[in-house]
PDB file of C-alpha atoms in Angstrom:
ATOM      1  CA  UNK A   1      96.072  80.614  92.923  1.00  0.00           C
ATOM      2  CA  UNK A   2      92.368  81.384  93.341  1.00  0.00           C
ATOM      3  CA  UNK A   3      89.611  79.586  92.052  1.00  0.00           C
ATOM      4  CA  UNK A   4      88.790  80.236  88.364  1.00  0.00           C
ATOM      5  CA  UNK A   5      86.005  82.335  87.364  1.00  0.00           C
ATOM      6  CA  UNK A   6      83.730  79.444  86.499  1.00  0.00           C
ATOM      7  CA  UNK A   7      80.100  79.320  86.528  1.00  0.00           C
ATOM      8  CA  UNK A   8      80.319  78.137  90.589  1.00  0.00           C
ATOM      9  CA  UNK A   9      82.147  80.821  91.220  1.00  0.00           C
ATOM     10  CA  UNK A  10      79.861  83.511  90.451  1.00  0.00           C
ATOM     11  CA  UNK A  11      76.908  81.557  92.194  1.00  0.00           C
ATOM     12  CA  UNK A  12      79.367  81.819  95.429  1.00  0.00           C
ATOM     13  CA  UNK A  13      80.230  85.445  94.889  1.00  0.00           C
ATOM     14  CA  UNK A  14      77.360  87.450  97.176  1.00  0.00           C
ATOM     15  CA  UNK A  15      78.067  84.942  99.593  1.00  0.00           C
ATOM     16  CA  UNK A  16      81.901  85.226  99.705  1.00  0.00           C
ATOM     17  CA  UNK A  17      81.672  88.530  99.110  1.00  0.00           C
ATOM     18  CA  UNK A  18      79.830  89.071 101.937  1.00  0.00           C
ATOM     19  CA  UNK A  19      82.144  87.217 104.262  1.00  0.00           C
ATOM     20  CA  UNK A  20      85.281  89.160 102.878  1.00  0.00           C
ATOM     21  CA  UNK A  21      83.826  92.505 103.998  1.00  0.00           C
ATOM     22  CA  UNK A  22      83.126  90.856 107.424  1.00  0.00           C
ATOM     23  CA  UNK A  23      86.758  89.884 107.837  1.00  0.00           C
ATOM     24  CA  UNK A  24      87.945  93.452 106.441  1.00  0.00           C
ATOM     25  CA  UNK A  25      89.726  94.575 109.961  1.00  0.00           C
ATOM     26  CA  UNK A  26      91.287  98.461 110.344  1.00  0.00           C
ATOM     27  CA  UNK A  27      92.737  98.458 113.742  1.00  0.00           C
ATOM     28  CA  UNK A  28      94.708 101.251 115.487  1.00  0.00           C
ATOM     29  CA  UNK A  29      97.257 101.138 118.464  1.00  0.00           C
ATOM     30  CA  UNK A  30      95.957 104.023 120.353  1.00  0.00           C
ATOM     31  CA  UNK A  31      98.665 104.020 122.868  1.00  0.00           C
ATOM     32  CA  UNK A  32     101.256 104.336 120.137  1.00  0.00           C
ATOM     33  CA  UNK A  33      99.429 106.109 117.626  1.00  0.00           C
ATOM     34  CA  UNK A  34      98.596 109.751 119.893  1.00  0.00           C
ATOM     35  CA  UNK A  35     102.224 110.084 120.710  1.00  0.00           C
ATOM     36  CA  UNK A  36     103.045 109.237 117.114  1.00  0.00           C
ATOM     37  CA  UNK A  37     100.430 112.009 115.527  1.00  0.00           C
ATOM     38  CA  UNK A  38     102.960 115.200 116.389  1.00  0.00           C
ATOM     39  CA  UNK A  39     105.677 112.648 114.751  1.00  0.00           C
ATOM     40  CA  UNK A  40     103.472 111.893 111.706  1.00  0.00           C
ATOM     41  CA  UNK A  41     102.821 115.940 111.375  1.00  0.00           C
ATOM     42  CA  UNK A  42     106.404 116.658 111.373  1.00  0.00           C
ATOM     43  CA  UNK A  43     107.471 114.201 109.014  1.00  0.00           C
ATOM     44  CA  UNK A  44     105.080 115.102 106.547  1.00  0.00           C
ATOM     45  CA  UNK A  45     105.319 118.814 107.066  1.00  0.00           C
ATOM     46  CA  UNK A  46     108.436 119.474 104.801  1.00  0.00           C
ATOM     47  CA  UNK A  47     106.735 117.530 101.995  1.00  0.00           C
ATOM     48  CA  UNK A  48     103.610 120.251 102.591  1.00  0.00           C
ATOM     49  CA  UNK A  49     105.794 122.887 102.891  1.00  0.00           C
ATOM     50  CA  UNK A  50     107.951 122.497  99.371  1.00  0.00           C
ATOM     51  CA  UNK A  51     104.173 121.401  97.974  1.00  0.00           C
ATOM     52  CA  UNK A  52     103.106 125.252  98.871  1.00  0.00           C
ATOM     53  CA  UNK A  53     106.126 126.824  97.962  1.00  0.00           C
ATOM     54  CA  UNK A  54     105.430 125.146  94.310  1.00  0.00           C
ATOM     55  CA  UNK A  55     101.773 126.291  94.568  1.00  0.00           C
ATOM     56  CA  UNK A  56     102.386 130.277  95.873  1.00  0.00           C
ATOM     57  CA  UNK A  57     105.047 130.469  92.780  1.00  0.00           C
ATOM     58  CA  UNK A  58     102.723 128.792  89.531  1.00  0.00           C
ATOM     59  CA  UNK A  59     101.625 132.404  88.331  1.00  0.00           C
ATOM     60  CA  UNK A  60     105.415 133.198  88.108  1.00  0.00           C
ATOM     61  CA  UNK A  61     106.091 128.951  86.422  1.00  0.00           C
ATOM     62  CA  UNK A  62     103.073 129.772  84.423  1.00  0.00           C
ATOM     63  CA  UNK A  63     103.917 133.661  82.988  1.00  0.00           C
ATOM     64  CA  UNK A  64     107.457 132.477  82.239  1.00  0.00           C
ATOM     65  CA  UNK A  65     106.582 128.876  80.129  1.00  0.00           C
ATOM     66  CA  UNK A  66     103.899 131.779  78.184  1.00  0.00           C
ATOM     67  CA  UNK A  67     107.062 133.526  77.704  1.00  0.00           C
ATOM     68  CA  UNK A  68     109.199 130.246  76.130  1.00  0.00           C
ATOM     69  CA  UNK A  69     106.168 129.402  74.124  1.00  0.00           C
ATOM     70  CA  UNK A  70     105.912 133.120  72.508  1.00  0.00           C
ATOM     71  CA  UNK A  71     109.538 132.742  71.441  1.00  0.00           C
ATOM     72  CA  UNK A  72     109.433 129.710  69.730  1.00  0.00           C
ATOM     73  CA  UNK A  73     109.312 130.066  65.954  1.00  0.00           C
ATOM     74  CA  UNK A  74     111.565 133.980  66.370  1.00  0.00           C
ATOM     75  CA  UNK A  75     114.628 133.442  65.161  1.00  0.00           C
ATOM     76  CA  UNK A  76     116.251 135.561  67.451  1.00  0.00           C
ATOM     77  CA  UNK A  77     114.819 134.417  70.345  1.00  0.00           C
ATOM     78  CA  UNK A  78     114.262 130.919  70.044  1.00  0.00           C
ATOM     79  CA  UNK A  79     116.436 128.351  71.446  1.00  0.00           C
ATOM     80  CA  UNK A  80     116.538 124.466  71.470  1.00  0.00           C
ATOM     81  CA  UNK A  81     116.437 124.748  75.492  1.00  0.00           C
ATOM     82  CA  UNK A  82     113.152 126.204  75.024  1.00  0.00           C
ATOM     83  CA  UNK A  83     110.475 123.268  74.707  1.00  0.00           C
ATOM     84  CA  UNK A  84     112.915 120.975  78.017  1.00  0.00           C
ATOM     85  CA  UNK A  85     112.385 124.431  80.015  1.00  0.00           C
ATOM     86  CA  UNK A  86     108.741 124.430  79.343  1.00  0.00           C
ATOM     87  CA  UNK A  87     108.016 120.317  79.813  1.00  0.00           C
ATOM     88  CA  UNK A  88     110.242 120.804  83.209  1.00  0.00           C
ATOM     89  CA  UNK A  89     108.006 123.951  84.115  1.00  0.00           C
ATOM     90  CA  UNK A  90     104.942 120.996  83.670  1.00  0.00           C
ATOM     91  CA  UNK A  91     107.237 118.474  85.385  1.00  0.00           C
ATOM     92  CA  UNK A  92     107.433 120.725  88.527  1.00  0.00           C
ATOM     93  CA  UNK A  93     103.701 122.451  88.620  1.00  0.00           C
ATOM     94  CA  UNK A  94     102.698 118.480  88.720  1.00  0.00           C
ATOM     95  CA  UNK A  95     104.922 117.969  91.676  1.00  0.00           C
ATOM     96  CA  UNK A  96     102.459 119.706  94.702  1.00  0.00           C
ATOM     97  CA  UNK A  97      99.769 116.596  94.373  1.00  0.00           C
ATOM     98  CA  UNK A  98     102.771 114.273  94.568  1.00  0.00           C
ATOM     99  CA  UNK A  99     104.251 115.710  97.024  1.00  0.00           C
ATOM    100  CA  UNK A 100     100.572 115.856  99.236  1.00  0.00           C
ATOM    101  CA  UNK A 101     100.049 111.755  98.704  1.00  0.00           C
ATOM    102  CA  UNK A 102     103.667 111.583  99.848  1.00  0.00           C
ATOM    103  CA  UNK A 103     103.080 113.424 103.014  1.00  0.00           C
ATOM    104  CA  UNK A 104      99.684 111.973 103.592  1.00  0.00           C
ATOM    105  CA  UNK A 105     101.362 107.924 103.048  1.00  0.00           C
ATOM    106  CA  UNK A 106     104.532 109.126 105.409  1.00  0.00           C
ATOM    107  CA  UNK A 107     101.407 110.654 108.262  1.00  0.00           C
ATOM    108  CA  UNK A 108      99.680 107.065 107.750  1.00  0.00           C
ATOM    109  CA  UNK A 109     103.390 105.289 108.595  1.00  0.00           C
ATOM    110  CA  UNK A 110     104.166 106.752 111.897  1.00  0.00           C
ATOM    111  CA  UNK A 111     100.543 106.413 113.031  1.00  0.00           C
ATOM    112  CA  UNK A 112     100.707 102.800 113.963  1.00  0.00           C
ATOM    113  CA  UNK A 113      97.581 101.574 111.779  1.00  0.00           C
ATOM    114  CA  UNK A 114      97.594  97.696 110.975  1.00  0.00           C
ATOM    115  CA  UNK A 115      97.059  98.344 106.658  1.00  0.00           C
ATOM    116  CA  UNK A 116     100.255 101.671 107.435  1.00  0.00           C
ATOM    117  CA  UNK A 117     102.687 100.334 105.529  1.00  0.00           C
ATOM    118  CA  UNK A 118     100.024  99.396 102.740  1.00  0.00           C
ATOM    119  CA  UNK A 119      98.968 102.770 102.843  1.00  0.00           C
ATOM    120  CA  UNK A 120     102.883 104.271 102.566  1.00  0.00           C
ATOM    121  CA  UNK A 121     103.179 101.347  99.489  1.00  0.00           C
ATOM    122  CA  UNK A 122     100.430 102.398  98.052  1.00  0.00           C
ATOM    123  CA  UNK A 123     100.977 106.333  98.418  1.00  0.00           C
ATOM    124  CA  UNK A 124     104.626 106.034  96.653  1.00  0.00           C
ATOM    125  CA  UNK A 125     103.039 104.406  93.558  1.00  0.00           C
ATOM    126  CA  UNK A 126     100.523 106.910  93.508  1.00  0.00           C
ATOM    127  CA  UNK A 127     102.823 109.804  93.765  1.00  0.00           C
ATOM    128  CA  UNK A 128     104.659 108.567  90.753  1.00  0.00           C
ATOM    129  CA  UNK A 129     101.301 107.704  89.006  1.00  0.00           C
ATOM    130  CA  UNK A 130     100.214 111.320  89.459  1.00  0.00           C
ATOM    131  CA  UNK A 131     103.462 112.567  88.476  1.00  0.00           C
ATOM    132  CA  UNK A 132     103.534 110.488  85.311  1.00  0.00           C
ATOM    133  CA  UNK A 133      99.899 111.285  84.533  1.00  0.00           C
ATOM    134  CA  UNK A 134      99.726 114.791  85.803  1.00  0.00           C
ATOM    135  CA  UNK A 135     102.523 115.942  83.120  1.00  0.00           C
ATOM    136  CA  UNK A 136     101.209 114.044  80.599  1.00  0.00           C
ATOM    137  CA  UNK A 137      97.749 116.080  81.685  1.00  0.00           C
ATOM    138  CA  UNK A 138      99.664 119.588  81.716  1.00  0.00           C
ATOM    139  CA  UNK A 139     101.750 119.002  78.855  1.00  0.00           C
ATOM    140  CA  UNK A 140      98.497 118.518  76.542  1.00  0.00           C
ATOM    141  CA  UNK A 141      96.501 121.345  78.084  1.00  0.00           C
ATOM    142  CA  UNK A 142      94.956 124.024  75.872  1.00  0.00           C
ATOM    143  CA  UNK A 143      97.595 126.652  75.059  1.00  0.00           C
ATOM    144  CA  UNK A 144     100.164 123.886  76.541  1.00  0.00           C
ATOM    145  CA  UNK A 145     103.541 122.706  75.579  1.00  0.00           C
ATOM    146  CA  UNK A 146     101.903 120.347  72.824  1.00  0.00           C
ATOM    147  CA  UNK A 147     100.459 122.770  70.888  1.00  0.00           C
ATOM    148  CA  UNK A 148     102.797 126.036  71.458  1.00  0.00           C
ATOM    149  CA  UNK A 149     105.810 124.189  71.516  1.00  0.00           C
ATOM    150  CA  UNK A 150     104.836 120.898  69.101  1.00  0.00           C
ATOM    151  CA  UNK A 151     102.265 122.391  67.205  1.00  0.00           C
ATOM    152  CA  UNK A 152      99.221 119.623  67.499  1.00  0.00           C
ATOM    153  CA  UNK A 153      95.797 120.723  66.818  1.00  0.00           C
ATOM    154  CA  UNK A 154      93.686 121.374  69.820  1.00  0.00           C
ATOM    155  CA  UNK A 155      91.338 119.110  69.023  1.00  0.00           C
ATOM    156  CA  UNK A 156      94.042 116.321  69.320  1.00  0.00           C
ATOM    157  CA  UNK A 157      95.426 117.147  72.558  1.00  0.00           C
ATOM    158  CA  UNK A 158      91.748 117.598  73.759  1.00  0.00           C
ATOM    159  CA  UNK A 159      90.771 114.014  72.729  1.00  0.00           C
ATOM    160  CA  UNK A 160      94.335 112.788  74.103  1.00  0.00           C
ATOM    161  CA  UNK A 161      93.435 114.421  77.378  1.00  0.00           C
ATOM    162  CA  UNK A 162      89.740 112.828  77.912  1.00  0.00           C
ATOM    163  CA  UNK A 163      91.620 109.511  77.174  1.00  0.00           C
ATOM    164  CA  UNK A 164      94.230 109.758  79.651  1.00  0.00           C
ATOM    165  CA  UNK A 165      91.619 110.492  82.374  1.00  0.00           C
ATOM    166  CA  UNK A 166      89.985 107.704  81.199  1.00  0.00           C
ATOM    167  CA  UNK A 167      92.895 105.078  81.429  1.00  0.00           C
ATOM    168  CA  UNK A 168      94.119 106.626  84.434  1.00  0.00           C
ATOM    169  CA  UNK A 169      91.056 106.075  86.332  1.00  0.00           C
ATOM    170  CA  UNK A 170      90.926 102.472  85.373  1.00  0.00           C
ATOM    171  CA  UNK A 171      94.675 102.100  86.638  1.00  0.00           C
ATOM    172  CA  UNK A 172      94.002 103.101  90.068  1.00  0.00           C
ATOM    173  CA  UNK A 173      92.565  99.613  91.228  1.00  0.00           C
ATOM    174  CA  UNK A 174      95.112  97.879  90.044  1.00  0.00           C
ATOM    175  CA  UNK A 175      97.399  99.875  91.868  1.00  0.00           C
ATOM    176  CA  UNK A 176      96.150  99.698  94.867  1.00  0.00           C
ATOM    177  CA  UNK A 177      95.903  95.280  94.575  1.00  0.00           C
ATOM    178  CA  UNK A 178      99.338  95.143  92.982  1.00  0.00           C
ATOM    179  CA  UNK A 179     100.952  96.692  96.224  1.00  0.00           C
ATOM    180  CA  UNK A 180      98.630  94.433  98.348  1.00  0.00           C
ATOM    181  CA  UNK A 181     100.242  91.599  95.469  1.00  0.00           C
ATOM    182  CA  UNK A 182     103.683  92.786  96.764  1.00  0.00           C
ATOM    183  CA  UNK A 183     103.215  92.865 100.871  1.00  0.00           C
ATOM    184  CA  UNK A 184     100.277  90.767 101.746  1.00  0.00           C
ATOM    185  CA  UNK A 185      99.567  87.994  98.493  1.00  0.00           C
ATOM    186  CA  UNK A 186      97.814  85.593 100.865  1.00  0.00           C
ATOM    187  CA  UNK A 187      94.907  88.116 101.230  1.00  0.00           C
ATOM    188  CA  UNK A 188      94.316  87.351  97.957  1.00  0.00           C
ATOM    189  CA  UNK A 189      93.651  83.798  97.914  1.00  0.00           C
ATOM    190  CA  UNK A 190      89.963  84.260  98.980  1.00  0.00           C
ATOM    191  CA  UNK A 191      89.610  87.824  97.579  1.00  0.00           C
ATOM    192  CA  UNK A 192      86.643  87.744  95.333  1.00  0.00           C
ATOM    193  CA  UNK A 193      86.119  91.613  95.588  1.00  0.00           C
ATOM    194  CA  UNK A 194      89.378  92.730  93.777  1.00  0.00           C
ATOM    195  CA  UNK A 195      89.705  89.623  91.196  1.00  0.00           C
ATOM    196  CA  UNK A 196      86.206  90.920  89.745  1.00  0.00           C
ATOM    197  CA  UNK A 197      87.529  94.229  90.403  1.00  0.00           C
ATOM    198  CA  UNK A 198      90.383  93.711  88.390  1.00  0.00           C
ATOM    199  CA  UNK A 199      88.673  91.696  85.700  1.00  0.00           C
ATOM    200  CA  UNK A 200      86.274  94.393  84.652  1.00  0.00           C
ATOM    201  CA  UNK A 201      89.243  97.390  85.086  1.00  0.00           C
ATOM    202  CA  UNK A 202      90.957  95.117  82.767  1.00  0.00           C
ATOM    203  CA  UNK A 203      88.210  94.808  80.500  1.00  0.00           C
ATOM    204  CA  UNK A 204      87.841  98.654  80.844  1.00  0.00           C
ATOM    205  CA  UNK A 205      91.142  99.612  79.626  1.00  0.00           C
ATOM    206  CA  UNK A 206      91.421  96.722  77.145  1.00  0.00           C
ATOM    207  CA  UNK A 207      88.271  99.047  76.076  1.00  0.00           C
ATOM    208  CA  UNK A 208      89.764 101.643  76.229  1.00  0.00           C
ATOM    209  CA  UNK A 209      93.210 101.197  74.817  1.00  0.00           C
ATOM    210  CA  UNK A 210      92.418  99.630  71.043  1.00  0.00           C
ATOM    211  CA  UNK A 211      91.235 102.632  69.735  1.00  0.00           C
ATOM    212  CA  UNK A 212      94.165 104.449  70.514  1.00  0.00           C
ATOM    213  CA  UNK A 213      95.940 101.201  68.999  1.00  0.00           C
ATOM    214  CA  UNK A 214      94.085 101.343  65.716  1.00  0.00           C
ATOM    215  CA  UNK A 215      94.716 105.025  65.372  1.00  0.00           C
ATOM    216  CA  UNK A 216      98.481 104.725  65.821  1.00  0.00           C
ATOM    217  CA  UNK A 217      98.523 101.960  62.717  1.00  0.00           C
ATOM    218  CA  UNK A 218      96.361 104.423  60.652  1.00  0.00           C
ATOM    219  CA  UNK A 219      99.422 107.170  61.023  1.00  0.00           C
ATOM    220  CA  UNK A 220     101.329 106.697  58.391  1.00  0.00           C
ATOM    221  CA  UNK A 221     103.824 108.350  60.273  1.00  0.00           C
ATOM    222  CA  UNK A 222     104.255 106.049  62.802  1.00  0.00           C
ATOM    223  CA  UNK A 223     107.726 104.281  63.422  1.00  0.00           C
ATOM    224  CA  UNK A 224     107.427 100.311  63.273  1.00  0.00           C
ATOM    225  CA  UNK A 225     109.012 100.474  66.339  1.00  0.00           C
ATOM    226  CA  UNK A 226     106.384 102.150  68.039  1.00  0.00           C
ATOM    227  CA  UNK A 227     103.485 100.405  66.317  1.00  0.00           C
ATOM    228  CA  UNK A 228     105.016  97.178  67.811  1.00  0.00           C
ATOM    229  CA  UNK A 229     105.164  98.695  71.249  1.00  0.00           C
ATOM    230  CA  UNK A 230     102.124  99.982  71.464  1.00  0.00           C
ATOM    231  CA  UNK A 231     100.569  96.601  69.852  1.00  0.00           C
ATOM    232  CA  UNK A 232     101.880  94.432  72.515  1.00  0.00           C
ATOM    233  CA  UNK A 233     100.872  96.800  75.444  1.00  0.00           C
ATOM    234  CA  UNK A 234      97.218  96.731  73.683  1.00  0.00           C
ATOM    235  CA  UNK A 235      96.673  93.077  73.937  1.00  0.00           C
ATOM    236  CA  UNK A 236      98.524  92.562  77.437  1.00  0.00           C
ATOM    237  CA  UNK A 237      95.565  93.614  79.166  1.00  0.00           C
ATOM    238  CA  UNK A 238      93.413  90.800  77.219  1.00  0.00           C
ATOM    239  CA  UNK A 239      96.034  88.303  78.300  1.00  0.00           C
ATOM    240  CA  UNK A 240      96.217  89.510  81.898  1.00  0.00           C
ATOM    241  CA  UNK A 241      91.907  88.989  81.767  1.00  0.00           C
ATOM    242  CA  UNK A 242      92.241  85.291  80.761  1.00  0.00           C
ATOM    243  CA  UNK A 243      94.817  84.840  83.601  1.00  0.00           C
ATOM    244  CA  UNK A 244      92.685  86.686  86.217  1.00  0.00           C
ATOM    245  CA  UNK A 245      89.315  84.147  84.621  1.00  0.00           C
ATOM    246  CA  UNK A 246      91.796  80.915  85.051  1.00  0.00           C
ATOM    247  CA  UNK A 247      92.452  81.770  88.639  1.00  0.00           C
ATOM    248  CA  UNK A 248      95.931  82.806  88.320  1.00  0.00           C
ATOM    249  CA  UNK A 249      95.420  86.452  90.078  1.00  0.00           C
ATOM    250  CA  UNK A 250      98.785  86.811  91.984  1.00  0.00           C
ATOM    251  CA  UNK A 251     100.395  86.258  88.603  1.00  0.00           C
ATOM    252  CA  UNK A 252      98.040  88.998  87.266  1.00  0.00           C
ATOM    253  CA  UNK A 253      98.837  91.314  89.877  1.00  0.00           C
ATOM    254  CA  UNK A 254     102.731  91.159  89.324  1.00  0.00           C
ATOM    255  CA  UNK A 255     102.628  91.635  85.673  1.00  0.00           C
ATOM    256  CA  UNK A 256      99.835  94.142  85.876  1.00  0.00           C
ATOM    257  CA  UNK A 257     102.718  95.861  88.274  1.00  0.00           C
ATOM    258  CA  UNK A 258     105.643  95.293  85.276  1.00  0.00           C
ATOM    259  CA  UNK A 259     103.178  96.358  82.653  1.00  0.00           C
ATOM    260  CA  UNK A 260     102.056  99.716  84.020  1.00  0.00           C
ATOM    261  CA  UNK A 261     105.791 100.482  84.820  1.00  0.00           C
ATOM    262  CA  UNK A 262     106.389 100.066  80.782  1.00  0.00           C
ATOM    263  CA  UNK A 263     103.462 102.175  80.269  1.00  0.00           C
ATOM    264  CA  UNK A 264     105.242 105.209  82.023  1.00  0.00           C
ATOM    265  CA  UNK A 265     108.728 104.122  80.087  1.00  0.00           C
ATOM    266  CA  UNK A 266     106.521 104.623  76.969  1.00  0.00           C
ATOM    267  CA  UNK A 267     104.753 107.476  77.536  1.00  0.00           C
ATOM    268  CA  UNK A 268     108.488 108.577  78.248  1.00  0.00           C
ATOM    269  CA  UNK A 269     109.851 107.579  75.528  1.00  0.00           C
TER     270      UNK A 269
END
């Protein structure tokens, strides 16, 4: 565990901070790592190549999900297949960033770097962060699947949009920690930088996430199911900031990891 966030502790932090960045270390094996560049290219060219493919067809994606959301509400043409052809149309226009921080985390692998397979970690959970996020972004979009195919005011996919930028943002650091949680955890024994880092993100989306809490229990037609839910994932961050103050940042790190995985499940669901 790390030392708790007591009133010594921040009187130490310039120093230790200070003496963290000094031991912060990139080094490369250039003997292995020229030969390995051509490899690197080639094993994240097929990932570039599908992500342009993708890319050169959107006008077609886009033109034909205008087409599914013009037919819904005709009786002849309207089908039940209509709104899972237009999320999947989101589903796959979100797939060329993924697809980028794949083949950018597989270049970093074969190119013999001392933090590589950090950087690979860390490029998988971003891949499926953007993926998650991204649809969630294209699905709300103005003239998007939420209000052609669902029928929500603009304004309410607009505000829903500004706040899943917002949370998003906030999840990246903790991200990026979790995965060092996962491969290195005794880096973080002396690692004042990320457990403030994580504090205040914490904080942030603690911040950030009531509102969207109290709004869901002033729908009256909410499911009790999903008040619960949403509830509980409101006041985990809150729980996960008195175990980050205590000292107890490992243990932070590995449920932080657990709780954005349910977040996606939700946002699923």
């Amino acid at each position: 565990s790390n030392r708790p966030m007591d009133w010594d502790w921040i009187k130490a932090f310039p120093q230790t901070l200070k003496d963290e960045f000094k031991s912060m270390k990139i080094t490369v094996n250039w003997e292995k790592a020229w030969p390995a560049v051509f490899i690197a290219f080639l094993a994240g060219l097929p990932l570039l190549l599908i992500a342009g493919l993708i890319h050169w067809r959107l006008g077609w994606l886009k033109a034909y999900q205008q087409k599914l959301a013009s037919a819904v509400g005709s009786l002849r043409n309207d089908s039940q297949l209509n709104t899972p052809k237009a999320i999947l149309i989101d589903l796959i226009r979100a797939l060329p960033v993924c697809l980028i921080i794949l083949a950018v985390g597989l270049i970093l692998l074969t190119m013999q770097l001392n933090i590589s397979a950090l950087l690979w970690s860390f490029s998988k959970k971003l891949a499926i962060f953007w993926l998650v996020f991204g649809l969630c972004w294209k699905v709300l979009e103005k003239n998007g699947v939420a209000v052609r195919h669902f029928g929500m005011p603009e304004q309410q996919t607009s505000h829903w949009r500004r706040q899943i930028v917002r949370i998003s943002l906030a999840l990246l650091p903790i991200h990026f920690w979790s995965v060092v949680a996962e491969l290195s955890p005794l880096h973080l024994m002396d690692d004042v930088l990320g457990q403030a880092m994580i504090f205040f993100n914490l904080l942030l989306i603690a911040f950030l996430v009531w509102p969207m809490c109290r709004e869901s229990w002033r729908d009256k037609e909410s499911h009790t199911m999903r008040l619960v839910t949403i509830t509980v994932l409101s006041i985990i961050p809150i729980a996960l900031m008195v175990l980050t103050a205590t000292g107890y940042f490992y243990t932070t790190l590995r449920l932080s990891g657990r709780w954005i995985e349910t977040v996606y499940l939700v946002i699923i669901w």
